[in-house]
Amino acid sequence: MPVIDKRANRLLYGIDYLLIKSVSFVLWIIRYSLPTKWSELISKEDRHINVLNNVVGLTFFNALGGMLLLFTQIKLANYMGAALYGIYSYYLALGEVGANVVRYGRDKTMLRELVQKPEEQPSLITHTFILGLINLSIFMILVIIFHESLDVVFSLSTLLLILSPCLISLDFQPVYESLSMMSWHSIYYFLQKILFLFCVWGLLISDIPVSLFGIAFILFISWIFVLFLQYREITSQLGIRIFRSLRWKNLLGLYRQGFFIALSCLLSVAFGPLIRLVLNMYVDSYAVGVYAAGLQIYSIGLFLLLQIGRVGNPMMAELGKNSSEREKRCLFVRRYLLIMIACVLPFSIALFFFPDTIVCSLFTSEYVELSSMLPIFAIYLLVYSIGNVFIQFLIAFRKDKIYFTIFSIGAILTVLFAFILIPSYGVIGATLALCVPHGLTCLAYCIFSLKYL
């Protein structure tokens, strides 16, 4: 399989080189500071240095960018007020629906195909990207046609806010993960966040009023910039001519092949954006703003979980490719589960026992209802950490129909919970509608996966 020469991108190579040298230096200090027995053990684990670099890179760049973005979103929430921030979040929620349409489930299956069928790499990259462009065009046309039914004010700012989350689904994350370049890819995301934050804070500290159009334009440009860098790197270094290599037969085959996973991913809007849409329908934009602010806090723990998941996913795909022995599968899954739970446990404890302190420290008084949401998110995160491992397991071992069935039932339950709970309980009802059905779905993944372990 062709590889990417990191030296061709001097900026990213310099950042990545500094990271690798820092990790090596820390390991050197640890090795010579510990007793001989422990130092020998660390030396034996040097063969996993690439995995360690990926874990450190993912954690550092995404944590730094994520924390800066979190505080910026909190600042925007307090600056705009819950009502306007709710409108902003509503349009982003519509964009997240579009993101699921655009990616067509390829974020879950493309890595598996690249790892297990490396000879098909050029075709997979070509047709996945074009598939995303076609889906993006269809979705935006539908938004424009039905904008009144969707409660969308037709303007450039709203279209950019809806379009920007969709662009995330066009990036080449599965390709970088198949090449064990997760840390490298995280630098791209870091650059996008830094560009967005630099421009937003420039507006906040200046005399220029912050408008929805300004934020939408900055978000759109930051993603276009990063996508351009990734596209240029992938096409030039892997020798792929995307539009010249298009084969309509292969594209249609990709649509058919990924149907069940794609349908489940389209249903995944029930676990996120749909709840905000229902909340806006039955309550108001103020409630959407409070709920969205709660998601910002919850996203810190989710971030930790997903970064570990990105490192473990290629290993799980490799496990499925080799049809490994049962003992080996069980050992890997057991260790993976312990790592996942250990990562989110400290955060879950903080959310469960100190919600008032967290809310008072970060938000104004109009967000006081968040204190009742955070303990629910704390329990949900622990259950989600278990479910995420078994989602990867089912997909790696090509149990797509089982995954689709469980996911579909969970999505239907979420829709029912949303329409039953939100009109009566508002923001708390929305939180329960997200966490309870999806939590049960995660436990179902675990139960059905045990049969194949």
CSV table of C-alpha atoms in Angstrom, one decimal:
chain,number,residue,atom,x,y,z
A,1,MET,CA,0.0,0.0,0.0
A,2,PRO,CA,1.4,3.5,-0.9
A,3,VAL,CA,2.4,5.7,2.0
A,4,ILE,CA,2.5,9.4,2.6
A,5,ASP,CA,5.8,11.2,2.8
A,6,LYS,CA,5.4,13.5,5.8
A,7,ARG,CA,8.3,15.7,4.7
A,8,ALA,CA,6.3,17.0,1.8
A,9,ASN,CA,4.3,19.1,4.2
A,10,ARG,CA,6.9,21.1,6.1
A,11,LEU,CA,4.5,22.8,8.6
A,12,LEU,CA,2.8,19.5,9.7
A,13,TYR,CA,6.1,17.6,9.6
A,14,GLY,CA,7.7,20.1,12.0
A,15,ILE,CA,4.8,19.8,14.4
A,16,ASP,CA,4.8,16.0,14.1
A,17,TYR,CA,8.6,15.8,14.5
A,18,LEU,CA,8.5,17.9,17.7
A,19,LEU,CA,5.8,15.6,19.1
A,20,ILE,CA,7.8,12.4,18.3
A,21,LYS,CA,11.0,13.8,19.8
A,22,SER,CA,9.1,14.9,22.9
A,23,VAL,CA,7.6,11.4,23.4
A,24,SER,CA,11.0,9.8,23.0
A,25,PHE,CA,12.6,12.3,25.4
A,26,VAL,CA,9.9,11.6,28.1
A,27,LEU,CA,10.4,7.8,27.6
A,28,TRP,CA,14.2,8.2,27.9
A,29,ILE,CA,13.8,10.1,31.2
A,30,ILE,CA,11.3,7.4,32.5
A,31,ARG,CA,13.6,4.6,31.4
A,32,TYR,CA,16.6,5.9,33.3
A,33,SER,CA,14.7,7.1,36.3
A,34,LEU,CA,13.0,3.8,37.1
A,35,PRO,CA,14.5,0.6,38.5
A,36,THR,CA,16.2,-1.7,36.0
A,37,LYS,CA,13.2,-4.2,36.0
A,38,TRP,CA,10.7,-1.5,35.0
A,39,SER,CA,13.1,0.2,32.5
A,40,GLU,CA,13.6,-3.2,30.7
A,41,LEU,CA,9.8,-3.6,30.5
A,42,ILE,CA,9.5,-0.1,28.9
A,43,SER,CA,12.3,-1.0,26.4
A,44,LYS,CA,10.4,-4.1,25.3
A,45,GLU,CA,7.3,-2.0,24.6
A,46,ASP,CA,9.3,0.3,22.2
A,47,ARG,CA,7.9,-1.8,19.3
A,48,HIS,CA,4.6,-0.1,20.0
A,49,ILE,CA,6.1,3.4,19.8
A,50,ASN,CA,4.0,4.3,16.8
A,51,VAL,CA,0.8,3.5,18.7
A,52,LEU,CA,2.0,5.6,21.6
A,53,ASN,CA,2.8,8.5,19.3
A,54,ASN,CA,-0.7,8.3,17.8
A,55,VAL,CA,-2.3,8.2,21.3
A,56,VAL,CA,-0.3,11.2,22.5
A,57,GLY,CA,-0.8,13.1,19.3
A,58,LEU,CA,-4.5,12.5,19.2
A,59,THR,CA,-4.9,13.4,22.9
A,60,PHE,CA,-2.7,16.4,22.9
A,61,PHE,CA,-3.8,18.2,19.7
A,62,ASN,CA,-7.5,17.3,20.0
A,63,ALA,CA,-7.5,18.0,23.7
A,64,LEU,CA,-5.9,21.4,23.3
A,65,GLY,CA,-8.0,22.3,20.3
A,66,GLY,CA,-11.1,20.9,22.0
A,67,MET,CA,-10.7,22.8,25.2
A,68,LEU,CA,-10.1,26.0,23.4
A,69,LEU,CA,-13.1,25.4,21.3
A,70,LEU,CA,-15.2,24.5,24.4
A,71,PHE,CA,-14.4,27.8,26.1
A,72,THR,CA,-15.1,29.7,22.9
A,73,GLN,CA,-18.5,28.0,22.6
A,74,ILE,CA,-19.2,28.8,26.3
A,75,LYS,CA,-18.2,32.4,25.6
A,76,LEU,CA,-20.5,32.6,22.6
A,77,ALA,CA,-23.3,31.0,24.6
A,78,ASN,CA,-23.0,33.7,27.3
A,79,TYR,CA,-22.4,36.5,24.7
A,80,MET,CA,-25.4,35.6,22.5
A,81,GLY,CA,-27.8,34.6,25.2
A,82,ALA,CA,-29.6,31.3,25.3
A,83,ALA,CA,-32.2,32.3,22.6
A,84,LEU,CA,-29.8,33.4,19.9
A,85,TYR,CA,-27.3,30.6,20.8
A,86,GLY,CA,-30.3,28.2,20.4
A,87,ILE,CA,-30.9,29.4,16.8
A,88,TYR,CA,-27.2,29.0,16.1
A,89,SER,CA,-27.3,25.5,17.5
A,90,TYR,CA,-30.5,24.6,15.6
A,91,TYR,CA,-28.8,25.4,12.2
A,92,LEU,CA,-25.7,23.4,13.2
A,93,ALA,CA,-28.1,20.5,14.2
A,94,LEU,CA,-29.5,20.6,10.7
A,95,GLY,CA,-26.0,20.5,9.3
A,96,GLU,CA,-25.2,17.4,11.5
A,97,VAL,CA,-28.2,15.7,9.8
A,98,GLY,CA,-26.6,16.6,6.5
A,99,ALA,CA,-23.2,15.2,7.7
A,100,ASN,CA,-24.8,11.8,8.2
A,101,VAL,CA,-26.3,12.0,4.7
A,102,VAL,CA,-23.0,13.0,3.2
A,103,ARG,CA,-20.8,10.3,4.8
A,104,TYR,CA,-23.4,7.5,4.0
A,105,GLY,CA,-21.9,5.3,6.8
A,106,ARG,CA,-18.4,5.3,5.2
A,107,ASP,CA,-16.9,6.7,8.4
A,108,LYS,CA,-17.7,3.3,9.9
A,109,THR,CA,-16.9,0.9,7.0
A,110,MET,CA,-14.2,2.6,4.9
A,111,LEU,CA,-11.5,1.9,7.5
A,112,ARG,CA,-12.5,-1.7,7.6
A,113,GLU,CA,-12.3,-2.0,3.7
A,114,LEU,CA,-8.9,-0.1,3.5
A,115,VAL,CA,-7.4,-2.4,6.1
A,116,GLN,CA,-8.9,-5.7,4.9
A,117,LYS,CA,-8.7,-4.9,1.1
A,118,PRO,CA,-5.6,-2.7,0.7
A,119,GLU,CA,-5.4,-3.4,-3.1
A,120,GLU,CA,-8.7,-1.5,-3.5
A,121,GLN,CA,-7.4,1.7,-1.9
A,122,PRO,CA,-7.5,4.0,-5.0
A,123,SER,CA,-11.0,3.0,-5.9
A,124,LEU,CA,-12.3,3.3,-2.4
A,125,ILE,CA,-10.9,6.8,-1.9
A,126,THR,CA,-12.1,8.0,-5.3
A,127,HIS,CA,-15.6,6.7,-5.1
A,128,THR,CA,-16.1,7.5,-1.4
A,129,PHE,CA,-15.2,11.2,-2.0
A,130,ILE,CA,-17.5,11.5,-5.1
A,131,LEU,CA,-20.3,9.7,-3.2
A,132,GLY,CA,-20.0,12.4,-0.5
A,133,LEU,CA,-20.1,15.2,-3.0
A,134,ILE,CA,-23.2,13.9,-4.6
A,135,ASN,CA,-24.9,13.4,-1.3
A,136,LEU,CA,-23.9,16.9,-0.2
A,137,SER,CA,-25.4,18.4,-3.3
A,138,ILE,CA,-28.7,16.5,-2.9
A,139,PHE,CA,-29.0,17.5,0.8
A,140,MET,CA,-28.4,21.2,0.2
A,141,ILE,CA,-30.9,21.2,-2.6
A,142,LEU,CA,-33.5,19.6,-0.4
A,143,VAL,CA,-32.8,22.2,2.4
A,144,ILE,CA,-33.3,25.1,-0.1
A,145,ILE,CA,-36.5,23.6,-1.4
A,146,PHE,CA,-38.0,22.8,2.0
A,147,HIS,CA,-36.5,25.6,4.0
A,148,GLU,CA,-39.9,26.9,5.2
A,149,SER,CA,-40.9,23.5,6.5
A,150,LEU,CA,-37.6,23.2,8.3
A,151,ASP,CA,-38.1,26.6,10.0
A,152,VAL,CA,-34.9,27.9,8.2
A,153,VAL,CA,-34.6,31.6,7.4
A,154,PHE,CA,-33.3,31.5,3.8
A,155,SER,CA,-30.0,33.5,3.9
A,156,LEU,CA,-26.3,33.1,3.2
A,157,SER,CA,-25.5,32.9,6.9
A,158,THR,CA,-27.9,30.0,7.6
A,159,LEU,CA,-26.8,28.1,4.5
A,160,LEU,CA,-23.2,28.4,5.6
A,161,LEU,CA,-24.0,27.2,9.1
A,162,ILE,CA,-25.8,24.2,7.7
A,163,LEU,CA,-23.2,23.5,5.1
A,164,SER,CA,-20.1,23.7,7.4
A,165,PRO,CA,-20.8,20.5,9.5
A,166,CYS,CA,-21.5,18.6,6.2
A,167,LEU,CA,-17.9,19.5,5.0
A,168,ILE,CA,-16.5,17.5,7.9
A,169,SER,CA,-17.9,14.3,6.3
A,170,LEU,CA,-15.8,14.9,3.2
A,171,ASP,CA,-12.4,14.7,5.0
A,172,PHE,CA,-10.0,11.8,4.6
A,173,GLN,CA,-9.9,10.6,8.3
A,174,PRO,CA,-10.4,6.8,7.4
A,175,VAL,CA,-7.5,7.0,5.0
A,176,TYR,CA,-5.1,8.4,7.5
A,177,GLU,CA,-6.3,5.9,10.1
A,178,SER,CA,-5.6,3.0,7.7
A,179,LEU,CA,-2.1,4.3,7.3
A,180,SER,CA,-1.6,4.6,11.1
A,181,MET,CA,-1.4,8.4,10.8
A,182,MET,CA,-4.1,9.4,13.4
A,183,SER,CA,-1.8,11.9,15.0
A,184,TRP,CA,-1.0,13.5,11.7
A,185,HIS,CA,-4.7,13.8,10.9
A,186,SER,CA,-5.3,15.3,14.3
A,187,ILE,CA,-3.0,18.2,13.4
A,188,TYR,CA,-5.3,19.1,10.5
A,189,TYR,CA,-8.2,19.3,12.9
A,190,PHE,CA,-6.1,21.3,15.3
A,191,LEU,CA,-5.3,23.8,12.5
A,192,GLN,CA,-9.0,24.1,11.7
A,193,LYS,CA,-9.9,24.8,15.3
A,194,ILE,CA,-7.1,27.3,15.7
A,195,LEU,CA,-8.1,29.2,12.6
A,196,PHE,CA,-11.7,29.3,13.7
A,197,LEU,CA,-10.9,30.4,17.3
A,198,PHE,CA,-8.4,33.0,16.2
A,199,CYS,CA,-11.0,34.7,14.0
A,200,VAL,CA,-13.9,34.4,16.5
A,201,TRP,CA,-11.8,35.8,19.4
A,202,GLY,CA,-10.6,38.6,17.1
A,203,LEU,CA,-14.3,39.6,16.7
A,204,LEU,CA,-15.1,39.2,20.4
A,205,ILE,CA,-12.3,41.5,21.6
A,206,SER,CA,-12.8,44.0,18.8
A,207,ASP,CA,-15.6,46.6,18.4
A,208,ILE,CA,-17.0,44.6,15.5
A,209,PRO,CA,-20.4,43.0,16.5
A,210,VAL,CA,-20.5,39.2,16.4
A,211,SER,CA,-23.2,38.1,14.0
A,212,LEU,CA,-24.4,34.7,12.8
A,213,PHE,CA,-23.0,35.5,9.3
A,214,GLY,CA,-19.5,36.2,10.7
A,215,ILE,CA,-19.4,33.0,12.7
A,216,ALA,CA,-20.8,31.0,9.8
A,217,PHE,CA,-18.3,32.4,7.3
A,218,ILE,CA,-15.4,31.8,9.6
A,219,LEU,CA,-16.5,28.2,10.2
A,220,PHE,CA,-17.0,27.5,6.5
A,221,ILE,CA,-13.6,29.0,5.5
A,222,SER,CA,-11.7,27.1,8.2
A,223,TRP,CA,-13.1,23.7,7.0
A,224,ILE,CA,-12.5,24.5,3.3
A,225,PHE,CA,-8.9,25.4,4.1
A,226,VAL,CA,-8.3,22.0,5.9
A,227,LEU,CA,-10.1,20.0,3.3
A,228,PHE,CA,-8.0,21.6,0.5
A,229,LEU,CA,-4.8,20.6,2.3
A,230,GLN,CA,-5.9,17.0,2.9
A,231,TYR,CA,-7.2,16.6,-0.7
A,232,ARG,CA,-4.0,17.9,-2.2
A,233,GLU,CA,-1.9,15.6,0.0
A,234,ILE,CA,-3.9,12.4,-0.6
A,235,THR,CA,-4.3,12.9,-4.3
A,236,SER,CA,-0.7,13.9,-5.0
A,237,GLN,CA,1.1,11.5,-2.7
A,238,LEU,CA,-1.0,8.4,-3.3
A,239,GLY,CA,-1.2,9.1,-7.0
A,240,ILE,CA,-5.0,9.2,-7.1
A,241,ARG,CA,-6.9,11.2,-9.8
A,242,ILE,CA,-10.3,11.3,-8.2
A,243,PHE,CA,-12.4,12.7,-11.0
A,244,ARG,CA,-10.6,10.9,-13.8
A,245,SER,CA,-10.8,7.5,-12.0
A,246,LEU,CA,-14.6,7.6,-11.6
A,247,ARG,CA,-16.4,4.5,-12.6
A,248,TRP,CA,-20.2,4.7,-12.3
A,249,LYS,CA,-20.5,1.0,-11.8
A,250,ASN,CA,-18.2,1.1,-8.8
A,251,LEU,CA,-20.0,4.1,-7.4
A,252,LEU,CA,-23.4,2.3,-7.6
A,253,GLY,CA,-21.8,-0.7,-6.0
A,254,LEU,CA,-20.6,1.4,-3.1
A,255,TYR,CA,-24.1,2.7,-2.6
A,256,ARG,CA,-25.5,-0.8,-2.6
A,257,GLN,CA,-22.7,-2.3,-0.4
A,258,GLY,CA,-23.0,0.3,2.3
A,259,PHE,CA,-26.8,0.5,2.4
A,260,PHE,CA,-27.5,-1.0,5.9
A,261,ILE,CA,-24.7,0.9,7.6
A,262,ALA,CA,-25.7,4.1,5.8
A,263,LEU,CA,-29.3,3.7,6.8
A,264,SER,CA,-28.3,3.2,10.4
A,265,CYS,CA,-26.1,6.3,10.3
A,266,LEU,CA,-29.0,8.3,8.8
A,267,LEU,CA,-31.1,7.0,11.7
A,268,SER,CA,-28.4,8.3,14.0
A,269,VAL,CA,-29.8,11.8,13.7
A,270,ALA,CA,-32.3,10.5,16.3
A,271,PHE,CA,-29.4,10.4,18.8
A,272,GLY,CA,-28.4,14.0,18.4
A,273,PRO,CA,-29.7,16.6,15.9
A,274,LEU,CA,-33.4,15.4,15.9
A,275,ILE,CA,-33.7,16.0,19.6
A,276,ARG,CA,-32.7,19.7,19.1
A,277,LEU,CA,-35.2,19.9,16.3
A,278,VAL,CA,-38.0,18.5,18.4
A,279,LEU,CA,-37.0,20.8,21.3
A,280,ASN,CA,-37.2,23.8,19.0
A,281,MET,CA,-40.6,22.6,17.8
A,282,TYR,CA,-42.3,22.0,21.2
A,283,VAL,CA,-40.4,24.4,23.5
A,284,ASP,CA,-38.3,27.3,22.1
A,285,SER,CA,-34.8,28.4,21.0
A,286,TYR,CA,-34.0,29.2,24.6
A,287,ALA,CA,-34.4,25.5,25.6
A,288,VAL,CA,-32.3,24.5,22.5
A,289,GLY,CA,-29.5,26.9,23.7
A,290,VAL,CA,-29.5,25.4,27.2
A,291,TYR,CA,-29.5,21.8,25.9
A,292,ALA,CA,-26.7,22.7,23.4
A,293,ALA,CA,-24.6,24.2,26.2
A,294,GLY,CA,-25.0,20.9,28.2
A,295,LEU,CA,-23.8,19.0,25.1
A,296,GLN,CA,-20.6,21.2,25.2
A,297,ILE,CA,-19.8,19.9,28.7
A,298,TYR,CA,-20.7,16.3,27.8
A,299,SER,CA,-18.5,16.5,24.7
A,300,ILE,CA,-15.3,16.7,26.8
A,301,GLY,CA,-15.8,13.2,28.0
A,302,LEU,CA,-17.0,12.0,24.6
A,303,PHE,CA,-13.9,13.5,23.1
A,304,LEU,CA,-11.6,11.4,25.3
A,305,LEU,CA,-13.6,8.3,24.5
A,306,LEU,CA,-13.5,8.9,20.7
A,307,GLN,CA,-9.8,9.5,20.6
A,308,ILE,CA,-9.0,6.2,22.2
A,309,GLY,CA,-11.6,4.7,19.9
A,310,ARG,CA,-9.7,6.1,16.8
A,311,VAL,CA,-6.5,4.3,17.9
A,312,GLY,CA,-8.3,1.1,18.8
A,313,ASN,CA,-10.4,0.9,15.6
A,314,PRO,CA,-7.7,-0.1,13.2
A,315,MET,CA,-6.5,-2.8,15.6
A,316,MET,CA,-10.1,-4.1,15.8
A,317,ALA,CA,-10.3,-4.1,12.0
A,318,GLU,CA,-7.0,-6.0,11.8
A,319,LEU,CA,-8.4,-8.5,14.3
A,320,GLY,CA,-11.5,-9.1,12.1
A,321,LYS,CA,-9.3,-9.5,9.0
A,322,ASN,CA,-7.1,-12.2,10.5
A,323,SER,CA,-10.1,-14.1,12.1
A,324,SER,CA,-8.0,-14.5,15.2
A,325,GLU,CA,-8.5,-17.1,17.9
A,326,ARG,CA,-11.2,-16.6,20.5
A,327,GLU,CA,-8.7,-16.2,23.4
A,328,LYS,CA,-6.9,-13.5,21.5
A,329,ARG,CA,-10.2,-11.7,20.7
A,330,CYS,CA,-11.3,-11.8,24.3
A,331,LEU,CA,-8.0,-10.5,25.6
A,332,PHE,CA,-8.0,-7.6,23.2
A,333,VAL,CA,-11.6,-6.6,23.9
A,334,ARG,CA,-11.2,-6.9,27.7
A,335,ARG,CA,-8.1,-4.6,27.7
A,336,TYR,CA,-9.9,-2.2,25.3
A,337,LEU,CA,-12.9,-2.0,27.6
A,338,LEU,CA,-10.8,-1.3,30.6
A,339,ILE,CA,-8.9,1.5,28.8
A,340,MET,CA,-12.2,3.1,27.6
A,341,ILE,CA,-13.8,3.0,31.0
A,342,ALA,CA,-10.7,4.3,32.8
A,343,CYS,CA,-10.6,7.3,30.4
A,344,VAL,CA,-14.1,8.5,31.0
A,345,LEU,CA,-14.5,7.5,34.7
A,346,PRO,CA,-12.8,10.6,36.2
A,347,PHE,CA,-14.9,12.9,34.1
A,348,SER,CA,-18.1,11.0,34.9
A,349,ILE,CA,-17.4,11.3,38.6
A,350,ALA,CA,-17.0,15.0,38.3
A,351,LEU,CA,-20.2,15.4,36.3
A,352,PHE,CA,-22.2,13.2,38.7
A,353,PHE,CA,-21.0,14.7,42.0
A,354,PHE,CA,-20.2,18.3,41.2
A,355,PRO,CA,-22.7,19.6,38.6
A,356,ASP,CA,-23.5,22.8,40.4
A,357,THR,CA,-19.9,23.8,40.7
A,358,ILE,CA,-19.2,23.1,37.0
A,359,VAL,CA,-22.3,25.1,35.8
A,360,CYS,CA,-21.6,28.1,38.2
A,361,SER,CA,-18.0,28.2,37.1
A,362,LEU,CA,-18.7,28.3,33.4
A,363,PHE,CA,-22.1,29.7,32.6
A,364,THR,CA,-24.4,32.6,33.5
A,365,SER,CA,-27.5,32.2,35.6
A,366,GLU,CA,-29.8,31.5,32.7
A,367,TYR,CA,-28.1,28.1,32.2
A,368,VAL,CA,-28.9,26.9,35.7
A,369,GLU,CA,-31.0,24.0,34.4
A,370,LEU,CA,-27.7,22.4,33.3
A,371,SER,CA,-27.1,21.1,36.8
A,372,SER,CA,-29.9,18.6,36.4
A,373,MET,CA,-28.6,17.4,33.0
A,374,LEU,CA,-25.0,16.7,33.9
A,375,PRO,CA,-25.5,13.6,36.3
A,376,ILE,CA,-27.5,12.0,33.5
A,377,PHE,CA,-24.7,12.6,31.0
A,378,ALA,CA,-22.2,11.1,33.6
A,379,ILE,CA,-24.0,7.7,33.6
A,380,TYR,CA,-24.5,7.8,29.9
A,381,LEU,CA,-20.8,8.3,29.2
A,382,LEU,CA,-19.8,5.1,31.1
A,383,VAL,CA,-22.4,3.1,29.2
A,384,TYR,CA,-21.3,4.6,25.9
A,385,SER,CA,-17.7,3.7,26.5
A,386,ILE,CA,-18.7,0.0,26.6
A,387,GLY,CA,-21.0,0.3,23.6
A,388,ASN,CA,-18.3,2.0,21.4
A,389,VAL,CA,-16.0,-1.0,21.8
A,390,PHE,CA,-18.7,-3.5,20.7
A,391,ILE,CA,-19.8,-1.3,17.8
A,392,GLN,CA,-16.3,-1.5,16.4
A,393,PHE,CA,-16.3,-5.3,17.1
A,394,LEU,CA,-19.5,-6.0,15.2
A,395,ILE,CA,-18.4,-3.9,12.2
A,396,ALA,CA,-14.9,-5.3,12.1
A,397,PHE,CA,-16.3,-8.9,12.0
A,398,ARG,CA,-18.9,-7.8,9.3
A,399,LYS,CA,-22.0,-8.3,11.5
A,400,ASP,CA,-23.5,-5.3,9.7
A,401,LYS,CA,-27.1,-6.5,9.9
A,402,ILE,CA,-27.0,-7.1,13.6
A,403,TYR,CA,-25.5,-3.6,14.1
A,404,PHE,CA,-28.2,-2.1,11.8
A,405,THR,CA,-31.1,-3.9,13.6
A,406,ILE,CA,-30.0,-2.9,17.1
A,407,PHE,CA,-29.2,0.7,16.0
A,408,SER,CA,-32.6,1.0,14.2
A,409,ILE,CA,-34.5,-0.1,17.3
A,410,GLY,CA,-32.5,2.4,19.4
A,411,ALA,CA,-33.2,5.2,17.0
A,412,ILE,CA,-37.0,4.4,16.9
A,413,LEU,CA,-37.0,4.4,20.7
A,414,THR,CA,-35.2,7.8,20.8
A,415,VAL,CA,-37.8,9.3,18.5
A,416,LEU,CA,-40.6,8.0,20.7
A,417,PHE,CA,-38.9,9.2,23.9
A,418,ALA,CA,-38.3,12.6,22.3
A,419,PHE,CA,-41.9,13.2,21.3
A,420,ILE,CA,-43.2,11.9,24.7
A,421,LEU,CA,-40.8,13.5,27.1
A,422,ILE,CA,-39.8,16.8,25.5
A,423,PRO,CA,-43.3,18.4,25.5
A,424,SER,CA,-43.7,17.7,29.2
A,425,TYR,CA,-40.2,18.0,30.6
A,426,GLY,CA,-38.4,20.3,28.2
A,427,VAL,CA,-34.6,20.2,28.5
A,428,ILE,CA,-34.5,17.3,31.0
A,429,GLY,CA,-36.8,15.3,28.7
A,430,ALA,CA,-34.5,15.9,25.8
A,431,THR,CA,-31.5,14.7,27.9
A,432,LEU,CA,-33.4,11.5,28.9
A,433,ALA,CA,-34.5,11.0,25.3
A,434,LEU,CA,-30.9,11.0,24.2
A,435,CYS,CA,-29.3,9.0,27.0
A,436,VAL,CA,-31.8,6.3,27.9
A,437,PRO,CA,-32.5,4.7,24.5
A,438,HIS,CA,-28.9,5.0,23.3
A,439,GLY,CA,-27.6,3.6,26.6
A,440,LEU,CA,-29.9,0.6,26.2
A,441,THR,CA,-28.6,0.2,22.6
A,442,CYS,CA,-25.0,0.2,23.8
A,443,LEU,CA,-25.8,-2.6,26.2
A,444,ALA,CA,-27.5,-4.5,23.4
A,445,TYR,CA,-24.3,-4.3,21.3
A,446,CYS,CA,-22.4,-5.8,24.2
A,447,ILE,CA,-24.9,-8.7,24.7
A,448,PHE,CA,-25.0,-9.7,21.0
A,449,SER,CA,-21.3,-9.4,20.5
A,450,LEU,CA,-20.6,-11.9,23.3
A,451,LYS,CA,-21.9,-14.6,21.0
A,452,TYR,CA,-19.0,-13.9,18.5
A,453,LEU,CA,-16.2,-13.4,21.0
